[in-house]
Amino acid sequence: MINEQLLNPASIVVIGGSNNVHKPGGSIVRNLINGGYKGELRIVNPKEDEIQGIKAFHDAKEIPMTDLAILVVAAKYCPDYVDFLAAEKGVRAFVIISAGFGEETQAGAALEQRILDTCAQYGAALIGPNCIGLMNRNHHSVFTLPIPNLDPKGADFISGSGATAVFILESAVVKGLQFNSVWSVGNGKQIGIEDVLQYMDDNFDPKRDSKIKLLYVENIANPDKLLYHASSLIRKGCRIAAIKAGSSESGSRAASSHTGAIASSDAAVEALFRKAGIVRCFSREELTTAGCIFTVQGSQTLPLNGAMMNFAIVTHAGGPGVMLTDALSKGGLNVPKIEGTIADELKAQLFPGSSVSNPIDFLATGTPAQLGTVIDYCDQRLDQIDAIAVIYGTPGLTQLYEAYDVLDQKIRQCRKPIFPILPSMVTAGPEVADFLAKGHVNFSDEVTLATTLSQIIHTPLPAAHEVELYGVDISQLHNIIFRETRRLKFEGKDSSWLSPDCVREILACAGIPMVPEMVSTSREELTAFASRVGYPVVAKVVGPVHKSDVGGVALNIRTAEHLSLEFDRMMQIEGAEGVMVQKMLKGTELFIGAKYEERFGHVVLCGLGGIFVEVLKDVSSGLAPLTYTEAYSMIRSLRSYKIIKGSRGQKGINEQKYAEIIVRLSTLLRFATEIKEIDINPLLANEHDVIAVDARIRMG
């Protein structure tokens, strides 16, 4: 419940304000005063008459009617203060800095619930408890430092952790990143990260509001809400980057399938961010670097969704230029060679020994004027170049004001985005500070810039909300689900792996082709089937989950006698319920799996199949239902994509068919939440077709 009293209060009272700026109560008063708060600032302190030059009230009963209350007192006192201030003083917004609530004990949770109930009764907004506060261009209601530059075009930063927010601000300030607002939601019981995004989405004004959102998330309380409002804001022209912490814990309850072994809460987060169009970051440096990239003039023209991007690297130090080239190339970005007449023409304007092939190295002796010349060529004469990175530092022998003035001028004039990499933050500290004061940002580390740029470029656009059926037979699917659900109830089971015949029925509903097969306990039936489909065939034991581990797979069976021997052997394996015989096919082994995650829905995985899926763990994830754009993004983000595409003379697979099966399966799962786990491994693929060879489905 975000309201005007929270965002732009006419009056603020700090309960527990003090003269000690080394404690939260004093530092929050200091920040409000230094931030130039224009409303009425009141302070309640029973022991002091004056707080930092402001008359203090000894009791909350003495204060006039007030919009916003900031509580910096022990948790046990907070509910009574909230009750009194809401009822008697008209307070309709609270920022509770205090800790010791639901994050610690059950008793603390009860105190927190009292506060929530009071806020609900009076329609009051609540930030916290257990937070550093809220900061915008109207008031600095935080007790921490640093206070970044606040600007309407700066980033909106929302954090689930107060301490981490401070560290992220530290990282941002040295880069020159400016902010429009900083939200520390703490426990977020009333206003969480999703609620702030909803408010920004519902009230978005493209002429007034910031188009950059940075998130630090520890818990996704409402994935649907986050997905809806994040993707909506991105469609309105915003860019969103986020860290999701705490995603390394394995999500597998029991590794009863390949999907169960590799699916994790991190896969669900990856899928959610991919669907929303959120740029995923993994460190404070990456997050603040992403924010800086979004602020660079002309960055709105950067290609997205994995499109190729060509960089010109302008440097007077060869090593950083080479490292940036390597990092950009590793991230799928391009540093094209510059050659021909235009290269000769540019080289003639530089000192002997300069190199212009790209990176453009105009030497440590290069002048500011030459820097301007090189940038002009990249911007105006080299049409193949999309963006320019400028690396310019000093060993401390000269001052860089003139060079940075040229860089400032070119950033404002050029139509292509320029990314300044100014590594000399010690030897040229004053010059860098002067450059940042002009409203620019600095990427002091070229590799972090390249890594983050790659993440941004390869983040897909938000997926469409509409569900396309793609020919999936929903009616027949529901009949099968109903039948199997009744069977589970009759057998008194919570969940069960379905029979091979039932698996084929379900995959047929999605139009997913399967290799011809038969399951039987009869040797004669299986040999007759093999004769009909033609040798060679494959035999697999039915029953044990990991067939290969128990010797339950036999390949390249070419005669009825060989098949009979394998049948007899497999029926002796512990847990054997029968033998499956399939026509043996050749091709690249692929994998598709899915697992139902509470609150997220089905997380769909894809990658190379066979034993590689667990050995390499090179999988991509998406959130069902998926669009074709999402499926292609998943496939192309695999490290093994070169194998899928074809390399070293080997033909690639039919990528369109692979994407189609991923989409069809995800659509089927959208209408079958009873399917808790599905594992199609392998699918055999060639340049013509993709066919499922083995599949397992667990229903519950």
XYZ file of C-alpha atoms in Angstrom:
700
model
C 0.000 0.000 0.000
C 2.268 2.782 -1.288
C 0.783 6.246 -0.788
C 1.637 9.939 -1.089
C 2.450 10.219 2.633
C 5.229 7.689 2.119
C 6.614 9.145 -1.088
C 6.236 12.875 -0.490
C 5.299 13.557 3.147
C 4.515 17.100 4.240
C 5.753 16.181 7.724
C 7.990 13.511 9.234
C 8.493 12.424 12.837
C 11.537 10.385 13.880
C 10.731 8.324 16.976
C 14.092 7.734 18.626
C 16.053 10.474 16.876
C 19.248 11.525 18.675
C 22.376 13.661 18.541
C 24.612 10.610 18.141
C 25.145 10.355 14.379
C 27.004 7.064 14.889
C 23.721 5.383 15.800
C 20.678 4.883 13.519
C 18.497 7.410 15.367
C 21.043 10.169 14.917
C 22.232 9.304 11.448
C 18.709 9.223 10.020
C 18.092 12.771 11.325
C 21.426 13.866 9.840
C 20.536 12.413 6.432
C 17.109 14.074 6.429
C 18.666 17.455 7.240
C 21.587 17.130 4.808
C 19.213 15.880 2.121
C 17.333 19.177 2.281
C 13.972 17.803 3.374
C 11.545 20.709 2.831
C 8.668 19.609 5.079
C 8.197 19.751 8.842
C 10.722 17.531 10.630
C 9.826 16.448 14.176
C 11.827 14.342 16.575
C 10.707 12.429 19.686
C 13.377 11.827 22.343
C 12.421 11.681 26.045
C 15.883 12.771 27.252
C 16.930 15.563 24.869
C 15.531 19.070 24.334
C 17.228 19.636 21.000
C 18.364 17.169 18.333
C 20.896 18.409 15.756
C 19.492 21.929 15.973
C 15.822 20.883 15.949
C 13.543 21.192 18.987
C 12.734 17.730 20.347
C 9.437 16.456 21.748
C 9.684 14.357 24.891
C 6.523 12.352 24.118
C 4.744 11.364 20.903
C 1.547 12.773 22.432
C 3.004 16.294 22.037
C 3.540 16.239 18.252
C 1.063 17.734 15.756
C -0.669 15.654 13.072
C 2.022 14.032 10.905
C 2.228 12.183 7.572
C 5.202 9.825 7.995
C 6.712 8.236 11.105
C 10.190 6.691 11.190
C 10.635 4.316 14.140
C 14.145 3.767 15.506
C 13.253 2.205 18.852
C 13.289 -1.323 20.245
C 10.919 -3.754 18.521
C 8.798 -4.266 21.637
C 7.752 -0.582 21.619
C 6.913 -0.361 17.918
C 3.341 -1.808 17.905
C 2.160 0.647 20.572
C 3.707 3.570 18.741
C 2.071 2.491 15.465
C -1.327 2.118 17.190
C -1.109 5.568 18.783
C 0.343 7.456 15.809
C -2.141 6.000 13.336
C -5.156 6.567 15.589
C -4.281 9.901 17.215
C -1.786 11.690 14.957
C -3.044 10.780 11.488
C 0.147 9.005 10.471
C -0.474 7.088 7.254
C 3.039 5.911 6.436
C 5.615 4.122 8.586
C 9.287 3.293 8.043
C 10.396 0.907 10.792
C 14.166 0.605 10.990
C 14.104 -1.610 14.088
C 14.966 -5.316 13.899
C 13.831 -8.142 16.179
C 10.580 -9.121 14.476
C 9.539 -12.133 12.407
C 13.074 -12.538 11.043
C 14.184 -13.661 14.514
C 11.470 -15.206 16.739
C 7.816 -16.181 16.925
C 7.306 -13.454 19.512
C 8.780 -10.984 17.051
C 6.423 -12.257 14.360
C 3.480 -11.539 16.682
C 4.689 -7.937 17.145
C 5.003 -7.612 13.393
C 1.463 -8.918 12.861
C 0.071 -6.298 15.271
C 1.732 -3.580 13.214
C 0.379 -5.050 9.965
C -3.137 -5.219 11.360
C -3.022 -1.584 12.493
C -1.690 -0.422 9.124
C -4.467 -2.347 7.365
C -7.089 -0.802 9.679
C -5.981 2.766 8.953
C -4.839 2.351 5.356
C -1.225 3.142 6.245
C 1.867 2.222 4.211
C 4.629 0.229 5.902
C 8.288 -0.086 4.884
C 10.160 -2.654 6.983
C 10.623 -3.573 9.716
C 14.302 -4.511 9.750
C 15.456 -2.184 6.962
C 17.719 0.820 6.306
C 14.775 2.943 5.128
C 13.587 4.710 1.990
C 15.319 7.435 -0.022
C 13.984 9.480 -2.907
C 14.301 13.050 -4.173
C 11.797 14.222 -1.524
C 13.344 12.784 1.627
C 16.367 10.737 2.699
C 14.791 8.492 5.327
C 17.780 6.166 5.633
C 20.327 5.867 8.399
C 23.228 4.672 6.252
C 25.894 6.088 3.977
C 26.739 6.610 1.170
C 24.017 8.907 -0.119
C 24.272 8.726 -3.926
C 23.471 11.541 -6.323
C 19.722 11.629 -6.880
C 18.434 12.451 -10.335
C 15.111 11.753 -12.136
C 17.020 9.818 -14.811
C 18.897 7.744 -12.229
C 18.063 4.170 -11.302
C 15.297 2.990 -9.000
C 16.943 0.474 -6.676
C 14.881 -2.017 -4.630
C 16.593 -4.318 -2.148
C 15.418 -7.060 0.150
C 18.497 -6.584 2.331
C 19.558 -3.356 4.005
C 23.231 -4.197 4.492
C 23.556 -5.492 0.935
C 21.879 -2.335 -0.354
C 24.648 -0.298 1.301
C 27.359 -2.406 -0.343
C 25.651 -2.072 -3.737
C 25.425 1.706 -3.291
C 29.154 1.750 -2.459
C 29.846 -0.064 -5.721
C 27.578 2.316 -7.650
C 28.885 5.609 -6.281
C 32.490 5.021 -7.410
C 31.176 4.330 -10.929
C 29.155 7.558 -11.009
C 25.809 5.768 -11.163
C 22.993 8.050 -10.061
C 19.698 7.034 -8.464
C 16.122 8.223 -8.520
C 15.069 6.225 -5.454
C 16.379 3.564 -3.064
C 13.948 1.156 -1.400
C 15.045 -1.160 1.399
C 11.945 -3.276 2.089
C 13.382 -5.329 4.968
C 10.972 -8.074 5.985
C 8.594 -6.778 3.315
C 5.454 -8.039 5.031
C 3.262 -5.311 3.554
C 5.412 -3.748 0.835
C 7.798 -6.205 -0.817
C 9.849 -5.951 -3.979
C 6.913 -7.145 -6.091
C 4.661 -4.458 -4.569
C 7.129 -1.679 -5.367
C 7.340 -2.912 -8.965
C 3.545 -3.017 -9.159
C 3.301 0.587 -7.967
C 5.933 1.710 -10.472
C 4.124 -0.172 -13.244
C 0.605 1.002 -12.383
C 1.729 4.635 -12.094
C 4.386 4.725 -14.800
C 4.843 8.051 -16.584
C 7.405 7.758 -19.430
C 8.148 11.500 -19.334
C 8.694 11.700 -15.580
C 9.794 8.327 -14.242
C 13.117 6.529 -14.310
C 13.408 3.765 -16.895
C 16.108 1.859 -14.979
C 15.249 -0.619 -12.213
C 17.846 -2.555 -10.204
C 16.794 -5.344 -7.834
C 18.489 -7.312 -5.096
C 16.164 -10.218 -4.265
C 16.556 -12.766 -1.486
C 13.065 -14.266 -1.645
C 10.555 -14.192 -4.492
C 7.323 -14.211 -2.529
C 5.034 -13.881 -5.554
C 6.652 -15.017 -8.839
C 3.526 -14.291 -10.919
C 3.376 -10.717 -9.645
C 7.066 -10.156 -10.263
C 6.794 -11.616 -13.763
C 3.730 -9.576 -14.715
C 4.928 -6.154 -13.546
C 8.576 -6.556 -14.518
C 7.656 -7.597 -18.061
C 5.046 -4.821 -18.238
C 7.617 -2.185 -17.231
C 10.113 -3.524 -19.785
C 7.471 -3.325 -22.513
C 6.958 0.311 -21.501
C 10.619 1.040 -22.211
C 12.279 0.219 -18.877
C 15.376 -1.900 -18.345
C 15.576 -4.189 -15.302
C 18.605 -6.005 -13.899
C 18.519 -8.163 -10.790
C 20.512 -10.354 -8.439
C 18.702 -13.313 -6.905
C 20.706 -14.477 -3.908
C 20.398 -17.871 -2.240
C 19.803 -19.913 -5.396
C 22.511 -22.528 -5.007
C 20.631 -25.004 -2.809
C 19.647 -28.061 -4.787
C 15.973 -28.281 -5.568
C 16.038 -32.046 -6.023
C 14.104 -33.964 -3.357
C 15.381 -37.313 -4.605
C 17.389 -37.739 -7.769
C 14.980 -40.215 -9.300
C 15.422 -38.826 -12.815
C 17.811 -36.638 -14.746
C 15.479 -33.692 -14.220
C 15.249 -34.382 -10.497
C 19.022 -34.491 -10.249
C 19.701 -31.162 -11.964
C 16.582 -29.075 -11.381
C 17.058 -26.490 -8.636
C 15.524 -23.328 -7.285
C 18.118 -21.507 -9.382
C 16.645 -23.017 -12.535
C 13.250 -21.598 -11.557
C 14.767 -18.152 -11.031
C 16.607 -18.351 -14.358
C 13.359 -19.333 -16.071
C 11.390 -16.519 -14.433
C 13.967 -13.867 -15.338
C 14.167 -15.154 -18.919
C 10.388 -14.964 -19.306
C 10.202 -11.471 -17.807
C 13.148 -10.066 -19.775
C 15.138 -9.300 -16.594
C 18.926 -9.139 -16.982
C 20.386 -11.604 -14.496
C 23.459 -10.488 -12.533
C 25.551 -12.502 -10.101
C 27.497 -9.860 -8.163
C 27.266 -6.302 -6.892
C 29.760 -5.226 -9.536
C 27.692 -6.764 -12.341
C 24.464 -5.184 -11.063
C 25.886 -1.678 -10.801
C 27.702 -2.128 -14.123
C 24.375 -3.036 -15.732
C 22.851 0.112 -14.246
C 25.706 2.173 -15.689
C 25.309 0.564 -19.121
C 21.611 1.462 -19.102
C 22.478 5.118 -18.411
C 25.017 5.471 -21.243
C 23.741 7.829 -23.908
C 22.610 5.810 -26.921
C 22.504 2.496 -25.022
C 18.782 2.274 -25.815
C 19.831 1.368 -29.378
C 21.837 -1.675 -28.297
C 20.688 -4.845 -30.081
C 18.865 -7.363 -27.873
C 17.819 -10.996 -27.888
C 21.227 -12.315 -28.888
C 21.676 -10.081 -31.942
C 25.260 -9.474 -33.077
C 26.946 -6.317 -31.808
C 30.199 -4.890 -33.192
C 32.580 -2.998 -30.899
C 35.433 -0.653 -31.647
C 37.999 -0.593 -28.839
C 39.960 2.649 -28.548
C 42.950 2.461 -26.220
C 46.427 3.789 -25.546
C 47.335 0.648 -23.560
C 47.535 -2.592 -25.512
C 46.939 -5.083 -22.678
C 43.505 -3.869 -21.516
C 42.435 -3.667 -25.164
C 43.356 -7.320 -25.697
C 41.627 -8.403 -22.466
C 38.469 -6.524 -23.483
C 38.581 -8.110 -26.945
C 38.855 -11.581 -25.415
C 36.024 -10.934 -22.928
C 33.702 -9.497 -25.588
C 34.380 -12.426 -27.930
C 33.799 -14.928 -25.139
C 30.439 -13.280 -24.493
C 29.374 -13.602 -28.129
C 30.099 -9.975 -29.060
C 32.273 -8.996 -31.999
C 35.379 -6.844 -32.412
C 35.604 -6.661 -36.226
C 38.865 -6.030 -38.026
C 39.268 -2.559 -39.502
C 41.182 -2.607 -42.767
C 41.448 -1.078 -46.211
C 41.569 2.559 -47.267
C 39.729 3.845 -44.204
C 42.268 2.119 -41.922
C 45.207 3.644 -43.813
C 43.581 7.064 -43.647
C 43.069 6.858 -39.869
C 46.583 5.495 -39.237
C 48.107 8.447 -41.104
C 46.662 10.794 -38.484
C 48.285 8.971 -35.566
C 51.879 8.596 -34.364
C 54.083 5.966 -36.057
C 53.647 2.571 -34.416
C 49.930 2.999 -33.804
C 47.644 0.099 -34.708
C 44.144 0.610 -36.125
C 43.088 -2.946 -36.944
C 40.861 -3.020 -33.793
C 41.634 -2.628 -30.977
C 42.742 0.825 -32.125
C 45.900 1.418 -30.096
C 47.127 5.018 -30.536
C 49.973 4.520 -28.033
C 50.721 5.895 -24.563
C 52.046 9.051 -26.232
C 48.778 9.633 -28.068
C 47.228 13.064 -27.569
C 43.703 14.092 -26.535
C 43.222 15.462 -30.044
C 44.070 12.040 -31.521
C 41.606 10.452 -29.112
C 38.895 12.730 -30.525
C 39.927 11.887 -34.082
C 39.726 8.136 -33.490
C 36.295 8.428 -31.845
C 35.013 10.544 -34.770
C 36.141 7.887 -37.261
C 34.413 5.135 -35.267
C 31.222 7.152 -34.977
C 30.972 8.685 -38.447
C 33.070 6.670 -40.878
C 32.943 3.047 -39.687
C 29.379 1.949 -40.420
C 29.941 -1.606 -39.198
C 30.635 -0.377 -35.655
C 27.690 -0.333 -33.192
C 29.430 0.909 -30.034
C 32.773 2.276 -28.838
C 34.791 1.385 -25.749
C 37.449 3.918 -24.744
C 40.236 2.789 -22.376
C 42.210 5.783 -21.119
C 44.371 5.902 -18.002
C 47.748 7.201 -16.865
C 50.829 6.004 -14.982
C 50.623 9.218 -12.961
C 53.058 11.283 -15.066
C 50.465 13.584 -16.612
C 47.061 14.987 -15.827
C 44.078 13.797 -17.845
C 41.678 16.736 -17.641
C 42.100 17.627 -21.313
C 41.629 14.025 -22.511
C 38.570 13.550 -20.320
C 37.139 16.851 -21.579
C 37.429 15.467 -25.117
C 35.747 12.240 -23.990
C 32.962 14.227 -22.299
C 32.383 16.187 -25.509
C 32.319 13.100 -27.736
C 29.916 11.196 -25.443
C 27.456 14.102 -25.764
C 27.907 14.475 -29.536
C 28.241 10.952 -30.913
C 25.242 8.969 -32.107
C 26.837 5.661 -31.081
C 27.142 4.741 -27.387
C 30.579 5.252 -25.841
C 31.645 3.200 -22.818
C 34.444 4.967 -20.900
C 36.932 2.686 -19.138
C 39.042 4.872 -16.883
C 41.189 2.511 -14.797
C 43.418 5.116 -13.066
C 41.168 5.858 -10.106
C 44.184 6.400 -7.813
C 46.727 8.160 -10.026
C 44.023 10.187 -11.778
C 41.469 10.319 -8.974
C 40.644 14.056 -9.282
C 40.302 13.844 -13.073
C 37.969 10.814 -12.844
C 35.901 12.577 -10.151
C 35.622 15.659 -12.370
C 34.494 13.466 -15.286
C 31.847 11.739 -13.150
C 30.632 15.092 -11.822
C 29.608 15.959 -15.382
C 27.026 13.176 -15.231
C 29.019 10.338 -16.745
C 29.772 6.824 -15.524
C 33.053 4.920 -15.447
C 33.632 1.218 -16.123
C 36.972 0.811 -14.381
C 37.214 -2.918 -15.206
C 36.924 -3.860 -18.863
C 36.179 -7.562 -18.271
C 33.230 -6.853 -15.940
C 31.881 -4.451 -18.582
C 32.132 -7.126 -21.291
C 30.561 -9.835 -19.118
C 27.626 -7.629 -18.168
C 27.139 -6.366 -21.715
C 26.937 -9.967 -22.876
C 24.255 -10.698 -20.258
C 22.255 -7.683 -21.417
C 22.552 -8.414 -25.128
C 21.531 -12.052 -24.685
C 18.573 -11.389 -22.390
C 15.397 -12.067 -24.394
C 12.537 -9.623 -24.607
C 9.545 -10.334 -22.318
C 7.473 -13.296 -23.479
C 3.891 -12.893 -24.597
C 1.260 -13.537 -21.915
C -1.096 -15.429 -24.214
C -1.034 -19.234 -24.233
C -0.966 -20.764 -27.714
C -2.243 -24.341 -27.884
C -0.019 -25.295 -30.871
C -2.280 -28.257 -31.647
C -2.033 -29.803 -28.164
C -5.033 -32.062 -27.485
C -6.153 -30.659 -24.129
C -9.372 -32.696 -24.008
C -7.607 -36.043 -24.404
C -4.923 -34.923 -21.941
C -7.556 -34.222 -19.286
C -9.103 -37.656 -19.873
C -5.745 -39.342 -19.267
C -4.999 -37.212 -16.188
C -8.450 -37.971 -14.750
C -7.987 -41.697 -15.325
C -4.511 -41.802 -13.781
C -5.530 -39.631 -10.827
C -8.333 -42.077 -10.021
C -5.853 -44.933 -10.271
C -3.472 -43.245 -7.798
C -6.300 -42.688 -5.335
C -7.456 -46.275 -5.699
C -3.918 -47.519 -5.046
C -3.506 -45.129 -2.098
C -0.464 -43.390 -3.595
C 0.486 -39.711 -3.499
C 2.539 -39.991 -6.696
C 3.746 -42.562 -9.160
C 5.815 -42.990 -12.308
C 3.459 -43.726 -15.175
C 3.622 -46.807 -17.362
C 5.402 -46.530 -20.756
C 2.076 -46.862 -22.568
C 0.593 -43.992 -20.546
C 3.680 -41.860 -21.217
C 3.221 -42.417 -24.950
C -0.430 -41.383 -24.662
C 0.490 -38.127 -22.936
C 3.287 -37.269 -25.369
C 0.912 -38.010 -28.239
C -1.425 -35.332 -26.830
C 1.363 -32.817 -27.407
C 2.215 -34.181 -30.839
C 5.702 -35.228 -29.694
C 6.910 -38.066 -31.967
C 8.273 -41.214 -30.312
C 10.302 -44.034 -31.739
C 8.255 -47.220 -32.419
C 8.358 -49.467 -29.358
C 6.676 -52.307 -27.526
C 6.675 -53.247 -23.840
C 5.937 -56.840 -22.937
C 6.755 -59.725 -20.641
C 6.520 -62.088 -23.616
C 9.678 -63.007 -25.518
C 7.625 -64.065 -28.538
C 5.700 -60.770 -28.743
C 8.896 -58.750 -28.621
C 10.734 -60.767 -31.264
C 7.702 -60.526 -33.540
C 7.615 -56.760 -33.037
C 11.333 -56.488 -33.827
C 10.803 -58.401 -37.044
C 8.002 -55.999 -38.070
C 9.939 -52.748 -37.447
C 13.235 -54.196 -38.650
C 16.577 -54.759 -36.986
C 18.714 -53.359 -35.411
C 16.713 -52.683 -32.243
C 17.326 -51.567 -28.656
C 16.145 -53.455 -25.570
C 15.583 -51.728 -22.194
C 14.423 -53.074 -18.874
C 11.141 -51.606 -17.560
C 10.943 -50.888 -13.832
C 14.331 -49.638 -12.573
C 14.731 -45.869 -12.911
C 18.356 -45.703 -14.018
C 18.461 -48.504 -16.577
C 22.129 -48.068 -17.531
C 23.259 -48.417 -13.907
C 21.775 -51.924 -13.626
C 22.802 -53.171 -17.068
C 19.277 -52.686 -18.347
C 20.100 -51.345 -21.830
C 21.294 -53.344 -24.847
C 22.047 -51.559 -28.138
C 22.442 -52.660 -31.732
C 20.588 -55.977 -31.415
C 20.557 -57.451 -34.934
C 18.995 -60.924 -34.563
C 16.046 -62.623 -32.864
C 18.449 -64.917 -31.016
C 20.384 -61.964 -29.562
C 17.116 -60.293 -28.539
C 15.926 -63.486 -26.803
C 19.148 -63.681 -24.778
C 18.884 -60.038 -23.718
C 15.231 -60.530 -22.781
C 16.068 -63.448 -20.489
C 18.923 -61.513 -18.874
C 16.909 -58.343 -18.242
C 13.950 -60.140 -16.735
C 16.360 -61.339 -14.021
C 17.231 -57.747 -13.005
C 15.789 -56.769 -9.628
C 12.616 -54.712 -10.069
C 12.119 -55.716 -13.704
C 8.481 -55.429 -14.786
C 9.027 -56.169 -18.454
C 11.256 -55.329 -21.412
C 10.866 -52.519 -23.943
C 12.052 -53.002 -27.515
C 12.548 -49.994 -29.802
C 13.670 -49.444 -33.341
C 17.300 -48.298 -33.105
C 17.915 -44.850 -34.542
C 21.016 -42.670 -34.829
C 21.480 -38.978 -34.176
C 22.568 -36.341 -31.674
C 21.226 -37.093 -28.219
C 19.149 -34.262 -26.722
C 17.271 -33.819 -23.463
C 14.062 -32.105 -22.361
C 12.787 -32.236 -18.799
C 10.403 -30.365 -16.555
C 9.707 -30.156 -12.854
C 6.821 -28.551 -11.010
C 8.071 -25.946 -8.522
C 5.681 -24.529 -5.945
C 4.698 -20.908 -6.716
C 6.628 -20.952 -10.015
C 4.840 -23.698 -11.939
C 6.671 -25.984 -14.366
C 10.343 -25.240 -14.971
C 11.317 -26.672 -18.374
C 14.926 -27.708 -19.028
C 16.752 -28.522 -22.253
C 20.274 -29.519 -23.272
C 22.375 -32.335 -24.653
C 21.010 -35.756 -23.741
C 22.208 -39.198 -22.784
C 24.717 -39.264 -19.954
C 25.886 -35.720 -20.785
C 22.900 -34.050 -19.137
C 24.093 -35.009 -15.646
C 27.828 -35.025 -16.382
C 28.003 -31.601 -18.044
C 24.884 -30.057 -16.458
C 24.744 -27.738 -19.455
C 21.040 -26.980 -19.403
C 18.835 -23.943 -20.000
C 15.580 -23.330 -18.203
C 12.290 -21.658 -19.052
C 8.964 -21.188 -17.325
C 5.948 -22.931 -18.869
C 4.161 -22.080 -21.063
C 6.923 -21.079 -23.468
C 6.863 -19.181 -26.735
C 9.018 -20.101 -29.715
C 11.210 -17.053 -28.967
C 11.836 -18.347 -25.454
C 12.584 -21.862 -26.724
C 15.119 -20.578 -29.238
C 16.694 -18.418 -26.526
C 17.015 -21.470 -24.259
C 18.622 -23.572 -27.001
C 21.046 -20.857 -28.119
C 22.179 -20.042 -24.583
C 23.574 -23.567 -24.138
C 27.356 -23.852 -24.022
C 26.958 -26.856 -26.311
C 24.949 -24.892 -28.880
C 27.759 -25.242 -31.432
C 27.145 -29.018 -31.432
C 23.422 -28.463 -31.956
C 24.105 -25.958 -34.701
C 26.741 -28.158 -36.335
C 30.518 -27.786 -36.245
C 33.721 -29.259 -37.686
C 31.946 -30.671 -40.715
C 29.168 -32.298 -38.680
C 25.638 -31.390 -39.692
C 23.492 -29.643 -37.120
C 20.121 -30.822 -35.919
C 16.694 -29.547 -36.931
C 16.614 -26.684 -34.432
C 13.076 -25.720 -35.398
C 11.768 -29.205 -34.535
C 13.625 -29.159 -31.212
C 12.123 -25.773 -30.333
C 8.684 -27.007 -31.394
C 8.852 -29.998 -29.046
C 9.967 -27.748 -26.159
C 7.051 -25.396 -26.801
C 4.494 -28.190 -27.206
C 5.625 -29.890 -23.996
C 5.474 -26.607 -22.069
C 1.959 -25.946 -23.352
C 0.852 -29.428 -22.312
C 2.274 -28.859 -18.821
C 0.367 -25.607 -18.497
C -2.814 -27.714 -18.465
C -1.466 -30.590 -16.360
C -0.210 -29.417 -12.979
C -0.662 -33.031 -11.838
C 2.517 -33.857 -13.768
C 5.259 -33.221 -11.223
C 8.254 -34.392 -13.203
C 8.928 -35.368 -16.804
C 12.117 -36.602 -18.346
C 12.556 -37.110 -22.106
C 16.067 -38.455 -22.542
C 17.274 -38.978 -25.067
C 15.641 -37.418 -28.050
C 17.533 -38.402 -31.179
C 17.994 -35.534 -33.615
C 19.420 -35.059 -37.083
C 19.060 -32.371 -39.724
C 15.574 -33.652 -40.609
C 13.775 -34.690 -37.443
C 13.770 -34.976 -33.640
C 12.229 -38.104 -32.074
C 11.790 -39.021 -28.404
C 13.408 -42.342 -27.547
C 12.884 -42.638 -23.814
C 10.579 -40.743 -21.455
C 9.376 -40.922 -17.865
C 6.539 -39.019 -16.209
C 5.796 -38.775 -12.488
C 2.278 -37.768 -11.596
C 0.915 -36.690 -8.241
